[in-house]
XYZ file of N, CA and C in Angstrom:
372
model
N 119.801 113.371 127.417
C 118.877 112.417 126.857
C 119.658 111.464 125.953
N 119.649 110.070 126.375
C 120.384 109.054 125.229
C 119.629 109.306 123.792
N 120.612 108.841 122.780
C 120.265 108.664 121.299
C 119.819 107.487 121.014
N 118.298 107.545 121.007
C 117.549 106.466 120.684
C 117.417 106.593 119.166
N 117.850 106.020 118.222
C 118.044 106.101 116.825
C 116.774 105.845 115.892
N 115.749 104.877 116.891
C 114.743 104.290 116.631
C 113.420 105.744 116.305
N 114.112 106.670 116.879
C 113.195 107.945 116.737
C 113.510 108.625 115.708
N 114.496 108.372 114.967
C 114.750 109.311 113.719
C 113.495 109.047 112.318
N 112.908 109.740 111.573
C 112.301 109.313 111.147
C 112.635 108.195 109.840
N 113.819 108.563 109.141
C 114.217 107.473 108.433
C 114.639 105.997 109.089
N 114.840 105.861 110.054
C 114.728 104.695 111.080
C 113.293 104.354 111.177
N 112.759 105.416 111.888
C 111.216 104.624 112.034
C 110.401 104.243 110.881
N 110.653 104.589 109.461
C 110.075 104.052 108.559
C 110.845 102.985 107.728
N 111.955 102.944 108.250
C 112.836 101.463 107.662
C 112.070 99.877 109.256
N 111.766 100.496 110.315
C 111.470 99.977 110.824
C 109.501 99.603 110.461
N 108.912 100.758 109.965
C 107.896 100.078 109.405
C 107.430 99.205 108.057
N 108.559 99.388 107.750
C 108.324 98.690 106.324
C 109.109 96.907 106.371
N 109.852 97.010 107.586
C 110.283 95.537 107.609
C 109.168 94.520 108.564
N 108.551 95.187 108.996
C 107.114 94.553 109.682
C 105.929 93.793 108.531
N 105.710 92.831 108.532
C 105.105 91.464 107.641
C 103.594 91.783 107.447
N 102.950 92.213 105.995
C 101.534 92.397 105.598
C 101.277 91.350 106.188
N 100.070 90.997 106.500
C 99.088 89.521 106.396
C 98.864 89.519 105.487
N 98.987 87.627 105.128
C 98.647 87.304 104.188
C 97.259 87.346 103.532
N 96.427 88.178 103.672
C 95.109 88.350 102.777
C 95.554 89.908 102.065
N 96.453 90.620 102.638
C 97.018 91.879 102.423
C 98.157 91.643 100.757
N 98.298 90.797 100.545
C 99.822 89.973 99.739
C 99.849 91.367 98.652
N 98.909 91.157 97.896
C 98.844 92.241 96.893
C 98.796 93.876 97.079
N 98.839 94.268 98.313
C 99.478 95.267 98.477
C 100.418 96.025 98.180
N 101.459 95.017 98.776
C 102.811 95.398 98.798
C 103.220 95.929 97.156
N 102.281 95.244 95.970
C 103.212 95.156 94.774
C 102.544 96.422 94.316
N 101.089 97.064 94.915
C 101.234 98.438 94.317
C 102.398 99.726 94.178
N 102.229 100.008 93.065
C 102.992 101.325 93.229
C 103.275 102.426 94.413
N 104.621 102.741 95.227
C 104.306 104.090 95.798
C 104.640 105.121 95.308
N 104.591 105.415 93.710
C 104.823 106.555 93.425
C 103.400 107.828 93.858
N 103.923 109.006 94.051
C 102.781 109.683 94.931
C 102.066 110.120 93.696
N 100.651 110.513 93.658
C 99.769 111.091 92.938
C 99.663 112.466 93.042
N 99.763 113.691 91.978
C 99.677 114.984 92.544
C 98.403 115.432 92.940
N 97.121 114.623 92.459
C 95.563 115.338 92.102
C 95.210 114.357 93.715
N 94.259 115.144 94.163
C 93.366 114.514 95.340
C 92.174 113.581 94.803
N 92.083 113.571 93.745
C 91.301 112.505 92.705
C 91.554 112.297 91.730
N 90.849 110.585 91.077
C 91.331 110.187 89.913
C 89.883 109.885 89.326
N 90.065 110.338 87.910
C 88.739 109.890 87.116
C 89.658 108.737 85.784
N 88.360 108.721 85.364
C 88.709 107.140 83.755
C 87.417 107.354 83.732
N 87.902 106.386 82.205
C 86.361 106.521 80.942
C 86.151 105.218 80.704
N 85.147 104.933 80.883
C 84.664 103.170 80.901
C 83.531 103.516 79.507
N 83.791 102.043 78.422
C 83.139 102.105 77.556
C 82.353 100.811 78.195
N 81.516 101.115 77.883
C 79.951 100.571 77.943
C 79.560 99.576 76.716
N 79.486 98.336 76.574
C 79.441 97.716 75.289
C 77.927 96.638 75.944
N 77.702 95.871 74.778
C 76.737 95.318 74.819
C 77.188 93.572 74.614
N 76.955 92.920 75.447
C 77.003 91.496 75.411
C 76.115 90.709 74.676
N 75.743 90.763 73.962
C 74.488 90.281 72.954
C 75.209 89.330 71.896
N 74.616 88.053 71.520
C 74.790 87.581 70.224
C 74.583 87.929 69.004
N 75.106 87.562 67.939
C 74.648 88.250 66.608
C 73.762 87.046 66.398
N 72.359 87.892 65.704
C 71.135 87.204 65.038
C 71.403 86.414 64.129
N 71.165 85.039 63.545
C 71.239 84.951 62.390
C 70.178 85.760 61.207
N 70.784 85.497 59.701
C 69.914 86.360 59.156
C 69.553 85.357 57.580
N 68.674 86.013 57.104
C 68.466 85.474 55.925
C 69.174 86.414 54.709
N 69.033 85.163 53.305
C 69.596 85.917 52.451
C 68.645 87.000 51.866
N 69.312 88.616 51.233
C 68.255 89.845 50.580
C 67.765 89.939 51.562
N 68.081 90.047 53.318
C 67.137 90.992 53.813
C 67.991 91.705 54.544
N 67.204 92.886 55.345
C 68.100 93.798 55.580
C 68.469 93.414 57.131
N 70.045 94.162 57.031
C 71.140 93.611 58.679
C 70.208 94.129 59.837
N 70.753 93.158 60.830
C 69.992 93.830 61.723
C 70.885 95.069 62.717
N 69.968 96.218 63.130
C 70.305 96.900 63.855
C 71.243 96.495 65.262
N 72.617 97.560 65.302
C 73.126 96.561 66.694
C 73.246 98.115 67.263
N 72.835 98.323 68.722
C 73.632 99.706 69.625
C 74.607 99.676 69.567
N 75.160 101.418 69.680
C 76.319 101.595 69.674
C 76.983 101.427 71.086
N 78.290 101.630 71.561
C 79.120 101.181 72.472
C 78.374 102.818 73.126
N 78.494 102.538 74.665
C 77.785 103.770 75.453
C 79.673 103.977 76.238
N 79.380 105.207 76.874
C 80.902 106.025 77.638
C 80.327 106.369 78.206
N 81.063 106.189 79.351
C 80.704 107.206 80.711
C 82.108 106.866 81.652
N 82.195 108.540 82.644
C 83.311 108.581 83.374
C 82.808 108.034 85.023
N 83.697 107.755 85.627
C 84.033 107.004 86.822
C 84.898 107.713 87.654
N 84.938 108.410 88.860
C 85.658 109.206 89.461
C 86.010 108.256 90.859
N 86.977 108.769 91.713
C 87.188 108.291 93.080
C 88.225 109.303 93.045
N 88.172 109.817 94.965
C 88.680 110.026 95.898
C 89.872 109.140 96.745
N 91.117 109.652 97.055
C 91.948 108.828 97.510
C 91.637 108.806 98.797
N 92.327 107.842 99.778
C 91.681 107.649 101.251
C 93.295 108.080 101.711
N 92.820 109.287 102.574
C 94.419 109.318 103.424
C 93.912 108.940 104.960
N 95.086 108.298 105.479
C 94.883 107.628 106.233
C 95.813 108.557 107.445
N 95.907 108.864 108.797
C 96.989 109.721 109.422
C 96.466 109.562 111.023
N 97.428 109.074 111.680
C 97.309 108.747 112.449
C 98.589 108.622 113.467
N 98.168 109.179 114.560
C 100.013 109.141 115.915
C 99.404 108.733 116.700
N 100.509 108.449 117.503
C 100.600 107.833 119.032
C 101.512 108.998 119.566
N 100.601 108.692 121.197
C 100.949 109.785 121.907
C 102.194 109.192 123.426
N 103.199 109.231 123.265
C 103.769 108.332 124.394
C 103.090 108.490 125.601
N 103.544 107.578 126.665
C 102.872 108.031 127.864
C 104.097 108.605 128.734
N 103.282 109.231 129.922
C 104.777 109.633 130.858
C 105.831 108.601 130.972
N 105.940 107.150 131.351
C 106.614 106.653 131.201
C 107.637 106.591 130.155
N 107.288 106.400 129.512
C 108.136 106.061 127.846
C 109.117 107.525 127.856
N 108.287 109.311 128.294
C 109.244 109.764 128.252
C 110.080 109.747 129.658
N 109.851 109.131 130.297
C 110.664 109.184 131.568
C 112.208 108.308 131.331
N 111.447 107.040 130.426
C 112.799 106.578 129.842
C 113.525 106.655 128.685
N 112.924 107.650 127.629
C 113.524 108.496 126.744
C 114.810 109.543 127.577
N 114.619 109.838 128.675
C 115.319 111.327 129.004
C 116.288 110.332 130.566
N 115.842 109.599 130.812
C 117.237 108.656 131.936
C 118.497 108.254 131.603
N 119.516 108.516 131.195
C 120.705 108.003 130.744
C 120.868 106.449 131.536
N 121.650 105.653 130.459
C 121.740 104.603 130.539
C 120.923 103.435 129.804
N 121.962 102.046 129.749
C 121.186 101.122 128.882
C 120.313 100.803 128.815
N 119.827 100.683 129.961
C 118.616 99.775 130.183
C 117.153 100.952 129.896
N 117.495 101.873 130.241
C 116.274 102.837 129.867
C 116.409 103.118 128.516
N 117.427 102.763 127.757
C 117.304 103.333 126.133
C 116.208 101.683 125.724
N 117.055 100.799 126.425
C 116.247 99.838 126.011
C 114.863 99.474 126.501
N 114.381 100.051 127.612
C 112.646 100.098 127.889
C 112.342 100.558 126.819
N 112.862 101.944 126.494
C 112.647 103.452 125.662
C 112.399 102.508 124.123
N 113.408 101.981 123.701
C 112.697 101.231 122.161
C 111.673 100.275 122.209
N 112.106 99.245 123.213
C 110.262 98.456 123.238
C 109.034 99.139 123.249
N 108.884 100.417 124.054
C 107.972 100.585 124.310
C 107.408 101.587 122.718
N 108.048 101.909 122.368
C 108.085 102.822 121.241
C 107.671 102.160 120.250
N 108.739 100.193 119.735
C 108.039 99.540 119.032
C 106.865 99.217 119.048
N 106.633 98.974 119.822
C 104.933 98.044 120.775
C 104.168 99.359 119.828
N 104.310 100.081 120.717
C 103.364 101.783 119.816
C 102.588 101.271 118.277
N 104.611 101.819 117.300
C 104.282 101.553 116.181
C 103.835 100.047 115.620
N 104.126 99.270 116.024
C 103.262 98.144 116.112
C 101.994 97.962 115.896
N 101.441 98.582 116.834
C 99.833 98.570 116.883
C 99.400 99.924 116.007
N 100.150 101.198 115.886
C 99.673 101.595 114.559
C 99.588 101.407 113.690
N 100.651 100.684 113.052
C 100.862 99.574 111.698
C 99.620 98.796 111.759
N 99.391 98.213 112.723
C 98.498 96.777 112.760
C 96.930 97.570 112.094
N 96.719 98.617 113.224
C 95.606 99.584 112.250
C 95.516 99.643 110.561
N 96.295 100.414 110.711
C 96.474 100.597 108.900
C 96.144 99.201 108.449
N 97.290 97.998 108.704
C 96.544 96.850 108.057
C 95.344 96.735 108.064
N 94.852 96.391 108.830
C 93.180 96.460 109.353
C 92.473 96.989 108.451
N 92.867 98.370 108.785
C 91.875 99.542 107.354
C 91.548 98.851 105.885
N 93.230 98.552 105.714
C 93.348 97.505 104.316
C 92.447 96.931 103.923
């Protein structure tokens, strides 16, 4: 079987990451990938009141204002997981020695991850 390099997995993810977000995607890219250990994230949102202050007169008493309200906010992360399954072909030219079948063997492999990538965008 030739050494298609394109199958290693540090290859195939240097090869997905040089593939171009769409541009409605832009702000993606600049999130963090550091990994999260918890399968959820909570935060505490304070609750305030948008109101003007009353005017008041002089010697009388302030007026009452509410206090700031709290409450927590939870979410679930979305994992996303998903393969492609080659077809007989692809392994027919995975396992043929010679150039030209290593080179069917990566198009057809790109094309694949291609359109799995394109998913994920999508999801985005």
């Amino acid at each position: 079987m030739p050494d298609i390099s394109l199958l290693e997995p540090m290859v195939l993810r240097g090869v997905v990451e040089k593939f171009v977000a769409p541009e409605t995607l832009i702000m993606l890219g600049r999130t963090p990938q550091t990994p999260w250990p918890f399968p959820s994230v909570t935060w505490d949102v304070i609750k305030g009141s948008r109101m003007v202050a009353k005017p008041n007169v002089p010697n009388s008493e302030a007026h009452i204002v509410p206090r700031l309200g709290r409450s927590q906010e939870s979410a679930a992360f979305v994992y996303l997981r998903e393969k492609k399954v080659f077809e007989p072909t692809t392994l027919h030219w995975l396992r043929t020695p010679g150039e030209i079948a290593a080179t069917n063997a990566e198009k057809a492999v790109l094309r694949e991850v291609a359109v799995l990538n394109q998913s994920f965008d999508n999801f985005a």
